[in-house]
């Protein structure tokens, strides 16, 4: 009997998750299995009430926010392609990708529990993409580290999924369940946001913006702003807080980079014209000849 109940709960959550992912309005609302879970979850009424007040605004914000988020999550594609070409991960750390995968997975679960389809969609995409980056790092781990890095990454990917399922099945109070899932996601989101601060500190210390992903941080700032506004419209405080943290952290990095760019302008090399290159080569050749004559 206990096993049957567990399977029913798992199937109920799976049905709700899929319907939120593809849009429950497209499938005619929750099915028989998902109905009880939908009724039990908090904040749903606020979501649909506010959605009715600002349908167009909410849709535009969610679309633009998804585009910004996708540009951020696909930004490591060049790095991953280089790793695959050379056959080893080098110094690329897997920790940021683990944090991205974990927080995205738990936010997707949170979105399903609170009936926010856009949160489910963007975080489902993020969890799949980041899992792909992790698999790439696992396959092309450095030979000396492959014995423990590869199984460690794969075990973490599976372990996060098992932990999420266990939370859904083991916690029966719907409000407490949402809180546990959102708090877990929030912890890993903080780790994801605080990780790049070292780069910003290095920019200020060296007074150089070389190597700093300014465009990526700027897009991340816009994405966090849009998801913050989205969270306000759907009355999701749990999703609002980490995005506000993202706004502050990205803004701090942009201010640091902007300060260095204004206070210490970077010296850019101006390309020489063809005549200037010929004259330079001629002078170097003359100096070489003069040096040889003096040596003789």
PDB file of C-alpha atoms in Angstrom:
ATOM      1  CA  UNK A   1       0.000   0.000   0.000  1.00  0.00           C
ATOM      2  CA  UNK A   2       2.837   2.417   0.887  1.00  0.00           C
ATOM      3  CA  UNK A   3       4.604   1.677  -2.377  1.00  0.00           C
ATOM      4  CA  UNK A   4       1.391   2.315  -4.323  1.00  0.00           C
ATOM      5  CA  UNK A   5       0.912   5.670  -2.575  1.00  0.00           C
ATOM      6  CA  UNK A   6       4.491   6.709  -3.330  1.00  0.00           C
ATOM      7  CA  UNK A   7       4.114   5.823  -7.010  1.00  0.00           C
ATOM      8  CA  UNK A   8       0.828   7.739  -7.191  1.00  0.00           C
ATOM      9  CA  UNK A   9       2.442  10.810  -5.633  1.00  0.00           C
ATOM     10  CA  UNK A  10       5.362  10.597  -8.046  1.00  0.00           C
ATOM     11  CA  UNK A  11       3.037  10.253 -11.035  1.00  0.00           C
ATOM     12  CA  UNK A  12       0.914  13.149  -9.768  1.00  0.00           C
ATOM     13  CA  UNK A  13       3.919  15.436  -9.515  1.00  0.00           C
ATOM     14  CA  UNK A  14       5.225  14.286 -12.910  1.00  0.00           C
ATOM     15  CA  UNK A  15       1.869  15.114 -14.503  1.00  0.00           C
ATOM     16  CA  UNK A  16       1.773  18.559 -12.898  1.00  0.00           C
ATOM     17  CA  UNK A  17       5.393  19.232 -13.887  1.00  0.00           C
ATOM     18  CA  UNK A  18       4.786  18.314 -17.543  1.00  0.00           C
ATOM     19  CA  UNK A  19       1.593  20.370 -17.695  1.00  0.00           C
ATOM     20  CA  UNK A  20       3.340  23.411 -16.228  1.00  0.00           C
ATOM     21  CA  UNK A  21       6.267  22.879 -18.592  1.00  0.00           C
ATOM     22  CA  UNK A  22       4.156  22.845 -21.762  1.00  0.00           C
ATOM     23  CA  UNK A  23       1.415  25.122 -20.391  1.00  0.00           C
ATOM     24  CA  UNK A  24      -1.592  23.678 -18.578  1.00  0.00           C
ATOM     25  CA  UNK A  25      -3.878  26.040 -20.473  1.00  0.00           C
ATOM     26  CA  UNK A  26      -2.912  24.226 -23.656  1.00  0.00           C
ATOM     27  CA  UNK A  27      -3.877  20.844 -22.223  1.00  0.00           C
ATOM     28  CA  UNK A  28      -7.184  21.805 -20.669  1.00  0.00           C
ATOM     29  CA  UNK A  29      -6.095  22.118 -17.049  1.00  0.00           C
ATOM     30  CA  UNK A  30      -4.881  19.509 -14.582  1.00  0.00           C
ATOM     31  CA  UNK A  31      -5.749  15.875 -14.971  1.00  0.00           C
ATOM     32  CA  UNK A  32      -7.126  13.537 -12.364  1.00  0.00           C
ATOM     33  CA  UNK A  33      -3.748  12.739 -10.859  1.00  0.00           C
ATOM     34  CA  UNK A  34      -2.521  16.337 -10.793  1.00  0.00           C
ATOM     35  CA  UNK A  35      -5.702  17.931  -9.457  1.00  0.00           C
ATOM     36  CA  UNK A  36      -5.070  17.164  -5.791  1.00  0.00           C
ATOM     37  CA  UNK A  37      -1.508  18.421  -5.930  1.00  0.00           C
ATOM     38  CA  UNK A  38      -2.622  21.613  -7.657  1.00  0.00           C
ATOM     39  CA  UNK A  39      -5.246  22.271  -5.023  1.00  0.00           C
ATOM     40  CA  UNK A  40      -2.736  21.825  -2.221  1.00  0.00           C
ATOM     41  CA  UNK A  41      -0.051  24.199  -3.484  1.00  0.00           C
ATOM     42  CA  UNK A  42       0.123  27.782  -2.163  1.00  0.00           C
ATOM     43  CA  UNK A  43       0.266  31.102  -4.072  1.00  0.00           C
ATOM     44  CA  UNK A  44      -1.605  29.784  -7.095  1.00  0.00           C
ATOM     45  CA  UNK A  45      -4.644  32.063  -6.706  1.00  0.00           C
ATOM     46  CA  UNK A  46      -2.442  35.153  -6.537  1.00  0.00           C
ATOM     47  CA  UNK A  47      -0.632  34.067  -9.672  1.00  0.00           C
ATOM     48  CA  UNK A  48      -3.756  33.691 -11.783  1.00  0.00           C
ATOM     49  CA  UNK A  49      -5.352  36.871 -10.390  1.00  0.00           C
ATOM     50  CA  UNK A  50      -2.352  39.052 -11.191  1.00  0.00           C
ATOM     51  CA  UNK A  51      -1.862  37.274 -14.520  1.00  0.00           C
ATOM     52  CA  UNK A  52      -5.409  38.298 -15.446  1.00  0.00           C
ATOM     53  CA  UNK A  53      -4.631  41.945 -14.597  1.00  0.00           C
ATOM     54  CA  UNK A  54      -1.378  42.155 -16.613  1.00  0.00           C
ATOM     55  CA  UNK A  55      -1.505  39.358 -19.222  1.00  0.00           C
ATOM     56  CA  UNK A  56       0.367  41.167 -22.007  1.00  0.00           C
ATOM     57  CA  UNK A  57       2.980  42.736 -19.739  1.00  0.00           C
ATOM     58  CA  UNK A  58       3.686  39.441 -17.998  1.00  0.00           C
ATOM     59  CA  UNK A  59       4.025  37.601 -21.307  1.00  0.00           C
ATOM     60  CA  UNK A  60       6.439  40.175 -22.758  1.00  0.00           C
ATOM     61  CA  UNK A  61       8.570  40.212 -19.609  1.00  0.00           C
ATOM     62  CA  UNK A  62       8.744  36.409 -19.461  1.00  0.00           C
ATOM     63  CA  UNK A  63       9.748  36.119 -23.145  1.00  0.00           C
ATOM     64  CA  UNK A  64      12.485  38.767 -22.927  1.00  0.00           C
ATOM     65  CA  UNK A  65      13.711  37.338 -19.612  1.00  0.00           C
ATOM     66  CA  UNK A  66      13.923  33.851 -21.122  1.00  0.00           C
ATOM     67  CA  UNK A  67      15.944  35.182 -24.062  1.00  0.00           C
ATOM     68  CA  UNK A  68      18.371  36.931 -21.697  1.00  0.00           C
ATOM     69  CA  UNK A  69      18.663  33.833 -19.502  1.00  0.00           C
ATOM     70  CA  UNK A  70      19.307  31.594 -22.511  1.00  0.00           C
ATOM     71  CA  UNK A  71      22.139  33.872 -23.664  1.00  0.00           C
ATOM     72  CA  UNK A  72      23.723  33.480 -20.219  1.00  0.00           C
ATOM     73  CA  UNK A  73      23.331  29.703 -19.944  1.00  0.00           C
ATOM     74  CA  UNK A  74      24.635  29.072 -23.489  1.00  0.00           C
ATOM     75  CA  UNK A  75      27.636  31.398 -23.056  1.00  0.00           C
ATOM     76  CA  UNK A  76      30.043  28.533 -22.110  1.00  0.00           C
ATOM     77  CA  UNK A  77      29.428  26.840 -25.486  1.00  0.00           C
ATOM     78  CA  UNK A  78      32.739  28.111 -26.931  1.00  0.00           C
ATOM     79  CA  UNK A  79      34.682  26.917 -23.909  1.00  0.00           C
ATOM     80  CA  UNK A  80      33.033  23.491 -24.006  1.00  0.00           C
ATOM     81  CA  UNK A  81      33.751  23.150 -27.716  1.00  0.00           C
ATOM     82  CA  UNK A  82      37.426  23.950 -27.100  1.00  0.00           C
ATOM     83  CA  UNK A  83      37.537  21.343 -24.322  1.00  0.00           C
ATOM     84  CA  UNK A  84      36.045  18.713 -26.639  1.00  0.00           C
ATOM     85  CA  UNK A  85      38.561  19.571 -29.378  1.00  0.00           C
ATOM     86  CA  UNK A  86      41.646  19.290 -27.178  1.00  0.00           C
ATOM     87  CA  UNK A  87      40.252  16.293 -25.267  1.00  0.00           C
ATOM     88  CA  UNK A  88      40.805  17.590 -21.731  1.00  0.00           C
ATOM     89  CA  UNK A  89      39.143  20.097 -19.439  1.00  0.00           C
ATOM     90  CA  UNK A  90      42.352  21.835 -18.392  1.00  0.00           C
ATOM     91  CA  UNK A  91      41.796  24.344 -15.579  1.00  0.00           C
ATOM     92  CA  UNK A  92      38.051  24.700 -16.168  1.00  0.00           C
ATOM     93  CA  UNK A  93      36.256  24.203 -12.854  1.00  0.00           C
ATOM     94  CA  UNK A  94      33.037  22.189 -12.662  1.00  0.00           C
ATOM     95  CA  UNK A  95      31.782  23.946  -9.493  1.00  0.00           C
ATOM     96  CA  UNK A  96      29.942  26.864 -11.213  1.00  0.00           C
ATOM     97  CA  UNK A  97      28.169  24.410 -13.512  1.00  0.00           C
ATOM     98  CA  UNK A  98      27.207  22.210 -10.555  1.00  0.00           C
ATOM     99  CA  UNK A  99      25.723  25.248  -8.801  1.00  0.00           C
ATOM    100  CA  UNK A 100      23.871  26.297 -11.970  1.00  0.00           C
ATOM    101  CA  UNK A 101      22.475  22.790 -12.505  1.00  0.00           C
ATOM    102  CA  UNK A 102      21.398  22.305  -8.887  1.00  0.00           C
ATOM    103  CA  UNK A 103      19.693  25.675  -8.440  1.00  0.00           C
ATOM    104  CA  UNK A 104      17.955  25.386 -11.832  1.00  0.00           C
ATOM    105  CA  UNK A 105      16.629  21.913 -11.032  1.00  0.00           C
ATOM    106  CA  UNK A 106      15.174  22.949  -7.667  1.00  0.00           C
ATOM    107  CA  UNK A 107      13.685  26.162  -9.099  1.00  0.00           C
ATOM    108  CA  UNK A 108      11.991  24.051 -11.773  1.00  0.00           C
ATOM    109  CA  UNK A 109      10.503  21.870  -9.025  1.00  0.00           C
ATOM    110  CA  UNK A 110       9.469  25.024  -7.158  1.00  0.00           C
ATOM    111  CA  UNK A 111       7.759  26.351 -10.294  1.00  0.00           C
ATOM    112  CA  UNK A 112       5.785  23.139 -10.668  1.00  0.00           C
ATOM    113  CA  UNK A 113       4.704  23.178  -7.012  1.00  0.00           C
ATOM    114  CA  UNK A 114       3.547  26.811  -7.211  1.00  0.00           C
ATOM    115  CA  UNK A 115       2.119  26.630 -10.770  1.00  0.00           C
ATOM    116  CA  UNK A 116       4.416  29.119 -12.489  1.00  0.00           C
ATOM    117  CA  UNK A 117       4.940  27.686 -15.999  1.00  0.00           C
ATOM    118  CA  UNK A 118       7.587  30.241 -17.021  1.00  0.00           C
ATOM    119  CA  UNK A 119       9.727  29.391 -13.991  1.00  0.00           C
ATOM    120  CA  UNK A 120       9.407  25.699 -14.831  1.00  0.00           C
ATOM    121  CA  UNK A 121      10.345  26.241 -18.474  1.00  0.00           C
ATOM    122  CA  UNK A 122      13.413  28.439 -18.090  1.00  0.00           C
ATOM    123  CA  UNK A 123      14.848  26.385 -15.238  1.00  0.00           C
ATOM    124  CA  UNK A 124      14.153  23.101 -17.014  1.00  0.00           C
ATOM    125  CA  UNK A 125      16.140  24.425 -19.973  1.00  0.00           C
ATOM    126  CA  UNK A 126      18.905  25.631 -17.640  1.00  0.00           C
ATOM    127  CA  UNK A 127      19.133  22.301 -15.812  1.00  0.00           C
ATOM    128  CA  UNK A 128      19.341  20.318 -19.070  1.00  0.00           C
ATOM    129  CA  UNK A 129      21.928  22.664 -20.612  1.00  0.00           C
ATOM    130  CA  UNK A 130      24.088  22.777 -17.477  1.00  0.00           C
ATOM    131  CA  UNK A 131      23.845  18.997 -17.168  1.00  0.00           C
ATOM    132  CA  UNK A 132      25.194  18.845 -20.722  1.00  0.00           C
ATOM    133  CA  UNK A 133      28.145  21.070 -19.766  1.00  0.00           C
ATOM    134  CA  UNK A 134      28.802  18.834 -16.742  1.00  0.00           C
ATOM    135  CA  UNK A 135      28.744  15.674 -18.845  1.00  0.00           C
ATOM    136  CA  UNK A 136      31.206  17.321 -21.241  1.00  0.00           C
ATOM    137  CA  UNK A 137      33.535  18.117 -18.323  1.00  0.00           C
ATOM    138  CA  UNK A 138      33.131  14.579 -16.995  1.00  0.00           C
ATOM    139  CA  UNK A 139      33.960  12.950 -20.333  1.00  0.00           C
ATOM    140  CA  UNK A 140      36.976  15.196 -20.984  1.00  0.00           C
ATOM    141  CA  UNK A 141      38.307  15.409 -17.425  1.00  0.00           C
ATOM    142  CA  UNK A 142      42.087  15.541 -17.127  1.00  0.00           C
ATOM    143  CA  UNK A 143      43.641  12.083 -17.134  1.00  0.00           C
ATOM    144  CA  UNK A 144      45.027  12.417 -13.629  1.00  0.00           C
ATOM    145  CA  UNK A 145      41.654  13.452 -12.212  1.00  0.00           C
ATOM    146  CA  UNK A 146      39.348  11.358 -14.391  1.00  0.00           C
ATOM    147  CA  UNK A 147      39.143   8.476 -11.915  1.00  0.00           C
ATOM    148  CA  UNK A 148      37.264  10.611  -9.357  1.00  0.00           C
ATOM    149  CA  UNK A 149      36.004  13.657 -11.296  1.00  0.00           C
ATOM    150  CA  UNK A 150      33.949  11.731 -13.861  1.00  0.00           C
ATOM    151  CA  UNK A 151      32.023   9.501 -11.412  1.00  0.00           C
ATOM    152  CA  UNK A 152      31.722  12.422  -8.986  1.00  0.00           C
ATOM    153  CA  UNK A 153      30.024  14.679 -11.542  1.00  0.00           C
ATOM    154  CA  UNK A 154      27.702  11.940 -12.795  1.00  0.00           C
ATOM    155  CA  UNK A 155      26.795  10.922  -9.230  1.00  0.00           C
ATOM    156  CA  UNK A 156      25.992  14.560  -8.383  1.00  0.00           C
ATOM    157  CA  UNK A 157      23.693  14.920 -11.399  1.00  0.00           C
ATOM    158  CA  UNK A 158      21.748  11.819 -10.401  1.00  0.00           C
ATOM    159  CA  UNK A 159      21.873  12.676  -6.697  1.00  0.00           C
ATOM    160  CA  UNK A 160      20.239  16.071  -7.215  1.00  0.00           C
ATOM    161  CA  UNK A 161      17.340  14.453  -9.069  1.00  0.00           C
ATOM    162  CA  UNK A 162      16.892  11.823  -6.355  1.00  0.00           C
ATOM    163  CA  UNK A 163      17.001  14.502  -3.636  1.00  0.00           C
ATOM    164  CA  UNK A 164      14.359  16.571  -5.418  1.00  0.00           C
ATOM    165  CA  UNK A 165      12.057  13.573  -5.811  1.00  0.00           C
ATOM    166  CA  UNK A 166      12.579  12.654  -2.147  1.00  0.00           C
ATOM    167  CA  UNK A 167      11.571  16.166  -1.062  1.00  0.00           C
ATOM    168  CA  UNK A 168       8.386  16.013  -3.116  1.00  0.00           C
ATOM    169  CA  UNK A 169       7.401  12.581  -1.811  1.00  0.00           C
ATOM    170  CA  UNK A 170       8.589  12.763   1.811  1.00  0.00           C
ATOM    171  CA  UNK A 171       7.235  16.199   2.797  1.00  0.00           C
ATOM    172  CA  UNK A 172       3.435  16.140   2.993  1.00  0.00           C
ATOM    173  CA  UNK A 173       2.801  19.710   4.152  1.00  0.00           C
ATOM    174  CA  UNK A 174       2.568  21.677   0.847  1.00  0.00           C
ATOM    175  CA  UNK A 175       3.671  25.017   2.335  1.00  0.00           C
ATOM    176  CA  UNK A 176       6.683  23.477   4.074  1.00  0.00           C
ATOM    177  CA  UNK A 177       7.504  21.494   0.938  1.00  0.00           C
ATOM    178  CA  UNK A 178       7.663  24.674  -1.153  1.00  0.00           C
ATOM    179  CA  UNK A 179       9.800  26.361   1.512  1.00  0.00           C
ATOM    180  CA  UNK A 180      12.334  23.515   1.656  1.00  0.00           C
ATOM    181  CA  UNK A 181      12.645  23.356  -2.140  1.00  0.00           C
ATOM    182  CA  UNK A 182      12.956  27.138  -2.547  1.00  0.00           C
ATOM    183  CA  UNK A 183      15.476  27.459   0.302  1.00  0.00           C
ATOM    184  CA  UNK A 184      17.631  24.729  -1.244  1.00  0.00           C
ATOM    185  CA  UNK A 185      17.517  26.460  -4.615  1.00  0.00           C
ATOM    186  CA  UNK A 186      18.309  29.811  -2.981  1.00  0.00           C
ATOM    187  CA  UNK A 187      21.478  28.473  -1.318  1.00  0.00           C
ATOM    188  CA  UNK A 188      22.898  27.267  -4.632  1.00  0.00           C
ATOM    189  CA  UNK A 189      21.800  30.472  -6.369  1.00  0.00           C
ATOM    190  CA  UNK A 190      23.842  32.480  -3.859  1.00  0.00           C
ATOM    191  CA  UNK A 191      26.867  30.288  -4.600  1.00  0.00           C
ATOM    192  CA  UNK A 192      26.359  30.926  -8.310  1.00  0.00           C
ATOM    193  CA  UNK A 193      26.164  34.716  -7.852  1.00  0.00           C
ATOM    194  CA  UNK A 194      29.070  35.068  -5.411  1.00  0.00           C
ATOM    195  CA  UNK A 195      31.504  32.950  -7.465  1.00  0.00           C
ATOM    196  CA  UNK A 196      32.362  35.635 -10.105  1.00  0.00           C
ATOM    197  CA  UNK A 197      33.101  38.327  -7.493  1.00  0.00           C
ATOM    198  CA  UNK A 198      36.758  37.294  -7.525  1.00  0.00           C
ATOM    199  CA  UNK A 199      37.010  38.402 -11.143  1.00  0.00           C
ATOM    200  CA  UNK A 200      35.623  41.838 -10.291  1.00  0.00           C
ATOM    201  CA  UNK A 201      38.076  42.195  -7.400  1.00  0.00           C
ATOM    202  CA  UNK A 202      40.891  41.229  -9.764  1.00  0.00           C
ATOM    203  CA  UNK A 203      39.766  43.922 -12.237  1.00  0.00           C
ATOM    204  CA  UNK A 204      40.040  46.603  -9.534  1.00  0.00           C
ATOM    205  CA  UNK A 205      43.349  45.226  -8.266  1.00  0.00           C
ATOM    206  CA  UNK A 206      45.028  45.034 -11.689  1.00  0.00           C
ATOM    207  CA  UNK A 207      43.218  48.092 -13.091  1.00  0.00           C
ATOM    208  CA  UNK A 208      42.548  46.088 -16.233  1.00  0.00           C
ATOM    209  CA  UNK A 209      39.294  44.710 -17.636  1.00  0.00           C
ATOM    210  CA  UNK A 210      41.059  42.212 -19.877  1.00  0.00           C
ATOM    211  CA  UNK A 211      39.398  38.803 -19.678  1.00  0.00           C
ATOM    212  CA  UNK A 212      36.384  40.050 -17.718  1.00  0.00           C
ATOM    213  CA  UNK A 213      33.041  38.932 -19.271  1.00  0.00           C
ATOM    214  CA  UNK A 214      31.488  42.414 -19.255  1.00  0.00           C
ATOM    215  CA  UNK A 215      28.799  41.614 -21.836  1.00  0.00           C
ATOM    216  CA  UNK A 216      27.818  38.425 -20.003  1.00  0.00           C
ATOM    217  CA  UNK A 217      27.508  40.229 -16.656  1.00  0.00           C
ATOM    218  CA  UNK A 218      25.445  42.982 -18.299  1.00  0.00           C
ATOM    219  CA  UNK A 219      23.043  40.422 -19.783  1.00  0.00           C
ATOM    220  CA  UNK A 220      22.861  38.662 -16.412  1.00  0.00           C
ATOM    221  CA  UNK A 221      21.956  41.986 -14.800  1.00  0.00           C
ATOM    222  CA  UNK A 222      19.129  42.556 -17.303  1.00  0.00           C
ATOM    223  CA  UNK A 223      17.918  38.979 -16.847  1.00  0.00           C
ATOM    224  CA  UNK A 224      17.826  39.316 -13.048  1.00  0.00           C
ATOM    225  CA  UNK A 225      15.912  42.619 -13.332  1.00  0.00           C
ATOM    226  CA  UNK A 226      13.305  41.075 -15.635  1.00  0.00           C
ATOM    227  CA  UNK A 227      12.807  37.973 -13.484  1.00  0.00           C
ATOM    228  CA  UNK A 228      12.505  40.229 -10.428  1.00  0.00           C
ATOM    229  CA  UNK A 229       9.658  42.122 -12.080  1.00  0.00           C
ATOM    230  CA  UNK A 230       8.116  38.825 -13.196  1.00  0.00           C
ATOM    231  CA  UNK A 231       8.269  37.555  -9.604  1.00  0.00           C
ATOM    232  CA  UNK A 232       6.452  40.653  -8.384  1.00  0.00           C
ATOM    233  CA  UNK A 233       3.704  40.220 -10.975  1.00  0.00           C
ATOM    234  CA  UNK A 234       3.106  36.575 -10.041  1.00  0.00           C
ATOM    235  CA  UNK A 235       3.577  37.239  -6.320  1.00  0.00           C
ATOM    236  CA  UNK A 236       6.486  34.828  -5.933  1.00  0.00           C
ATOM    237  CA  UNK A 237       8.583  36.238  -3.099  1.00  0.00           C
ATOM    238  CA  UNK A 238      10.778  33.130  -2.976  1.00  0.00           C
ATOM    239  CA  UNK A 239      11.794  33.678  -6.604  1.00  0.00           C
ATOM    240  CA  UNK A 240      12.052  37.461  -6.174  1.00  0.00           C
ATOM    241  CA  UNK A 241      14.722  37.406  -3.446  1.00  0.00           C
ATOM    242  CA  UNK A 242      17.456  35.500  -5.357  1.00  0.00           C
ATOM    243  CA  UNK A 243      16.863  37.605  -8.447  1.00  0.00           C
ATOM    244  CA  UNK A 244      17.212  40.785  -6.409  1.00  0.00           C
ATOM    245  CA  UNK A 245      20.493  39.382  -5.105  1.00  0.00           C
ATOM    246  CA  UNK A 246      21.471  38.800  -8.745  1.00  0.00           C
ATOM    247  CA  UNK A 247      20.625  42.412  -9.588  1.00  0.00           C
ATOM    248  CA  UNK A 248      22.816  43.705  -6.745  1.00  0.00           C
ATOM    249  CA  UNK A 249      25.757  41.348  -7.418  1.00  0.00           C
ATOM    250  CA  UNK A 250      25.821  41.995 -11.175  1.00  0.00           C
ATOM    251  CA  UNK A 251      25.425  45.737 -10.586  1.00  0.00           C
ATOM    252  CA  UNK A 252      28.419  45.727  -8.221  1.00  0.00           C
ATOM    253  CA  UNK A 253      30.548  44.022 -10.853  1.00  0.00           C
ATOM    254  CA  UNK A 254      29.425  46.445 -13.570  1.00  0.00           C
ATOM    255  CA  UNK A 255      30.177  49.435 -11.329  1.00  0.00           C
ATOM    256  CA  UNK A 256      33.666  48.070 -10.595  1.00  0.00           C
ATOM    257  CA  UNK A 257      34.373  47.488 -14.286  1.00  0.00           C
ATOM    258  CA  UNK A 258      32.929  50.883 -15.241  1.00  0.00           C
ATOM    259  CA  UNK A 259      35.088  52.612 -12.626  1.00  0.00           C
ATOM    260  CA  UNK A 260      38.248  50.956 -13.953  1.00  0.00           C
ATOM    261  CA  UNK A 261      37.350  51.743 -17.578  1.00  0.00           C
ATOM    262  CA  UNK A 262      36.747  55.436 -16.781  1.00  0.00           C
ATOM    263  CA  UNK A 263      39.525  55.930 -14.222  1.00  0.00           C
ATOM    264  CA  UNK A 264      42.145  53.860 -16.050  1.00  0.00           C
ATOM    265  CA  UNK A 265      41.399  53.927 -19.794  1.00  0.00           C
ATOM    266  CA  UNK A 266      42.762  50.882 -21.532  1.00  0.00           C
ATOM    267  CA  UNK A 267      45.506  51.535 -24.072  1.00  0.00           C
ATOM    268  CA  UNK A 268      44.378  50.123 -27.394  1.00  0.00           C
ATOM    269  CA  UNK A 269      46.758  49.378 -30.205  1.00  0.00           C
ATOM    270  CA  UNK A 270      45.908  51.246 -33.401  1.00  0.00           C
ATOM    271  CA  UNK A 271      46.596  49.073 -36.478  1.00  0.00           C
ATOM    272  CA  UNK A 272      49.303  50.460 -38.793  1.00  0.00           C
ATOM    273  CA  UNK A 273      48.657  51.232 -42.433  1.00  0.00           C
ATOM    274  CA  UNK A 274      50.555  49.382 -45.166  1.00  0.00           C
ATOM    275  CA  UNK A 275      52.936  52.340 -45.750  1.00  0.00           C
ATOM    276  CA  UNK A 276      53.610  52.655 -42.020  1.00  0.00           C
ATOM    277  CA  UNK A 277      54.403  48.933 -41.757  1.00  0.00           C
ATOM    278  CA  UNK A 278      56.819  49.187 -44.725  1.00  0.00           C
ATOM    279  CA  UNK A 279      58.568  52.213 -43.196  1.00  0.00           C
ATOM    280  CA  UNK A 280      58.874  50.428 -39.848  1.00  0.00           C
ATOM    281  CA  UNK A 281      60.343  47.313 -41.459  1.00  0.00           C
ATOM    282  CA  UNK A 282      62.786  49.492 -43.438  1.00  0.00           C
ATOM    283  CA  UNK A 283      64.021  51.250 -40.283  1.00  0.00           C
ATOM    284  CA  UNK A 284      64.429  47.908 -38.487  1.00  0.00           C
ATOM    285  CA  UNK A 285      66.423  46.539 -41.439  1.00  0.00           C
ATOM    286  CA  UNK A 286      68.654  49.635 -41.473  1.00  0.00           C
ATOM    287  CA  UNK A 287      69.307  49.350 -37.740  1.00  0.00           C
ATOM    288  CA  UNK A 288      70.167  45.671 -38.202  1.00  0.00           C
ATOM    289  CA  UNK A 289      72.680  46.465 -40.967  1.00  0.00           C
ATOM    290  CA  UNK A 290      74.278  49.251 -38.892  1.00  0.00           C
ATOM    291  CA  UNK A 291      74.611  46.896 -35.945  1.00  0.00           C
ATOM    292  CA  UNK A 292      76.293  44.249 -38.103  1.00  0.00           C
ATOM    293  CA  UNK A 293      78.762  46.819 -39.528  1.00  0.00           C
ATOM    294  CA  UNK A 294      79.722  47.994 -36.024  1.00  0.00           C
ATOM    295  CA  UNK A 295      80.244  44.392 -34.973  1.00  0.00           C
ATOM    296  CA  UNK A 296      82.636  43.853 -37.872  1.00  0.00           C
TER     297      UNK A 296
END
